Short mmCIF file of C-alpha atoms in Angstrom, two decimals:
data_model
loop_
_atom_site.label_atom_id
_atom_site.label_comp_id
_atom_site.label_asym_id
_atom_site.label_seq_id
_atom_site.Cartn_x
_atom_site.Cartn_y
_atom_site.Cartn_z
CA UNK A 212 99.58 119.26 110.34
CA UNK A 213 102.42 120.97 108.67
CA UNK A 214 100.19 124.15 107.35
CA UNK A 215 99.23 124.26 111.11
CA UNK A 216 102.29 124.36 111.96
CA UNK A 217 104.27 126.67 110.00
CA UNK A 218 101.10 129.19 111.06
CA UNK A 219 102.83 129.25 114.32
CA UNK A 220 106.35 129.93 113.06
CA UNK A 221 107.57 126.17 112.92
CA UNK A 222 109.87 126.08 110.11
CA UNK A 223 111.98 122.59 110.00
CA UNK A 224 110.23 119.58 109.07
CA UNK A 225 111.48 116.03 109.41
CA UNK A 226 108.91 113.94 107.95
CA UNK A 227 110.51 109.55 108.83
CA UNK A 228 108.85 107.63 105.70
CA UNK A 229 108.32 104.40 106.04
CA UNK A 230 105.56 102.20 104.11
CA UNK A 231 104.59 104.24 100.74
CA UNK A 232 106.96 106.43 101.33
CA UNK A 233 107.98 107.05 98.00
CA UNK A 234 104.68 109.13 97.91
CA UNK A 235 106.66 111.99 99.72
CA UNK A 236 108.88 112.95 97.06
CA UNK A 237 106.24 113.91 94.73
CA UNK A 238 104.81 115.98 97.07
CA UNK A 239 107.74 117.99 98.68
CA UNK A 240 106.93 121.46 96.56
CA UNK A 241 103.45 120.96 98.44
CA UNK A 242 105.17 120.74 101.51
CA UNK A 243 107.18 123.32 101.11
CA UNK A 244 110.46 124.34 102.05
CA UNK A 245 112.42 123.41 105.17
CA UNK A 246 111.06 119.84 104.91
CA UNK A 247 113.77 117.01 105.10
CA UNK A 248 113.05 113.53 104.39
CA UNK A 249 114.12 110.91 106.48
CA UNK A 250 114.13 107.08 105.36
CA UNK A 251 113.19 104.30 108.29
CA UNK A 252 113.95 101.18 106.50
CA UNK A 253 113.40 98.57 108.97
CA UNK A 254 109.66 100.30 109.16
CA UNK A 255 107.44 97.03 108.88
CA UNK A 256 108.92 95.38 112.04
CA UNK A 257 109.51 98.98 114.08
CA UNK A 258 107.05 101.60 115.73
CA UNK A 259 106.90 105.04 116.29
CA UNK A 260 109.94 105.36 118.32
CA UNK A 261 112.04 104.19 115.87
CA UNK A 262 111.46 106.66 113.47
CA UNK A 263 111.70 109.47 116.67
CA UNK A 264 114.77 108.14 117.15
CA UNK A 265 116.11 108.45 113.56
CA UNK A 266 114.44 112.36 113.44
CA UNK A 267 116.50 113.42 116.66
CA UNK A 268 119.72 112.60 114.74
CA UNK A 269 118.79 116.15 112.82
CA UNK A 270 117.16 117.91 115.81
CA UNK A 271 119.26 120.46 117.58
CA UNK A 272 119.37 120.16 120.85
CA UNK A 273 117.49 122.85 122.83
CA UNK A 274 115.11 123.95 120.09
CA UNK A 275 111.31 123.04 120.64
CA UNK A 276 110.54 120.11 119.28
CA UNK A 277 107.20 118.88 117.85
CA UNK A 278 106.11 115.22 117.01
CA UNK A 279 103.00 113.91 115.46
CA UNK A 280 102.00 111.17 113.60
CA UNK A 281 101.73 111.34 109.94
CA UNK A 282 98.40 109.90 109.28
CA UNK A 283 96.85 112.30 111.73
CA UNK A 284 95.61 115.99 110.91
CA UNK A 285 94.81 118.40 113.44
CA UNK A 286 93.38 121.92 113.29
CA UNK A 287 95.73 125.12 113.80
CA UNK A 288 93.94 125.16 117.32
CA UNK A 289 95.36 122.00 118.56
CA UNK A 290 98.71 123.42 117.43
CA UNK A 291 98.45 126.90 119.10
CA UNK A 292 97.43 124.92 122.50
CA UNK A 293 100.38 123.06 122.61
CA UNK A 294 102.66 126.01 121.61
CA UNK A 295 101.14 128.20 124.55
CA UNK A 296 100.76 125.12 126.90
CA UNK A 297 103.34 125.23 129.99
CA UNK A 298 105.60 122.53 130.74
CA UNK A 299 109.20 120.85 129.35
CA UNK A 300 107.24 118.38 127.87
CA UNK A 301 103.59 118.74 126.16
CA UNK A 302 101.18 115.73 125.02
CA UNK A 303 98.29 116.00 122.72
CA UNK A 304 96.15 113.16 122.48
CA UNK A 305 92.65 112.00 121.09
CA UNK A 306 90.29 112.84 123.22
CA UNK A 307 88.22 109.55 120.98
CA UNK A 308 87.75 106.00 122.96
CA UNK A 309 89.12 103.34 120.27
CA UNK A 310 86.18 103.02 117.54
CA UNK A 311 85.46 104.67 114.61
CA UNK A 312 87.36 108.30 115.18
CA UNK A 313 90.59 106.32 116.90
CA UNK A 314 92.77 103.39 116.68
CA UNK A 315 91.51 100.11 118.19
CA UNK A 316 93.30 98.50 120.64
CA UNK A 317 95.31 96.25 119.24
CA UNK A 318 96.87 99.28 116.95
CA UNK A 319 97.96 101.50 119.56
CA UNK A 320 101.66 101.57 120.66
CA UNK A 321 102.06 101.32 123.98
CA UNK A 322 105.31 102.76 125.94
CA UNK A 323 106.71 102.65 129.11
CA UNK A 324 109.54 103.63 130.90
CA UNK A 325 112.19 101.88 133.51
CA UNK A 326 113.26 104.39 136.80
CA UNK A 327 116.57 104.52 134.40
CA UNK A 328 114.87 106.19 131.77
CA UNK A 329 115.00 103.16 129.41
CA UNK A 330 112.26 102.51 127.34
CA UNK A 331 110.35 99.53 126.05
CA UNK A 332 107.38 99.13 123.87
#
C-alpha cells in the first residue's frame, strides 16, 4: 500500500502500531523515508478509530488525507481511483462478501454516526 502510494506522489506516512508492532522498526529503511511511527498503546481493547484518531494529531489540516488498514494491500489501481475519484470524502472497500477473501462478521468494525457528528462503534 505504501509503494502504491508514493507512485501517486503521497509522501507522509503515519503508520499507528499496535500488536507486533515492534516489527516496524526493523523495517523503516524498507519503507522509506517520510514514514513516522505512531504508538497506540491501549491497541488490544481499541479499534480502528482509535489509532485514526492518534494519526490526525500529525495530519495538517487541509492536505488530502489517505487511510487504510495495515494488513490490507491493494494494487496501484485502487490507489489511482481514489486519487482521481470526486468528492470531499472517498471510500474504498472490498468488493468480497465475508469468507475466505474478507473478514467475517464478527471481525468487522462497525461505525455509525449521531445527527451531531458523534461517533460510536
Amino acid at each position: 500500500s505504501v509503494a502504491a502510494l508514493r507512485r501517486l506522489g503521497v509522501e507522509d506516512f503515519y503508520i499507528c502500531r499496535g500488536w507486533k508492532g515492534d516489527v516496524f522498526e526493523d523495517h523503516l529503511d524498507e519503507l522509506g523515508p517520510g514514514v513516522q511511527l505512531i504508538d497506540c498503546l491501549d491497541f488490544a481493547s481499541t479499534g480502528m478509530l482509535e489509532s485514526l484518531r492518534l494519526a490526525l494529531r500529525h495530519v495538517e489540516v487541509g492536505r488530502a488525507l489517505y487511510v487504510c488498514y495495515g494488513d490490507i494491500i491493494f494494487r496501484p489501481c485502487v490507489a489511482r481511483q481514489l486519487l482521481e475519484a470526486h468528492g470531499d470524502i472517498r471510500v474504498v472497500v472490498n468488493a468480497a462478501a465475508p469468507g475466505r477473501q474478507s473478514k467475517g462478521f464478527a471481525e468487522v468494525e462497525v461505525v455509525s454516526t449521531s445527527s451531531v457528528g458523534k461517533a460510536r462503534l
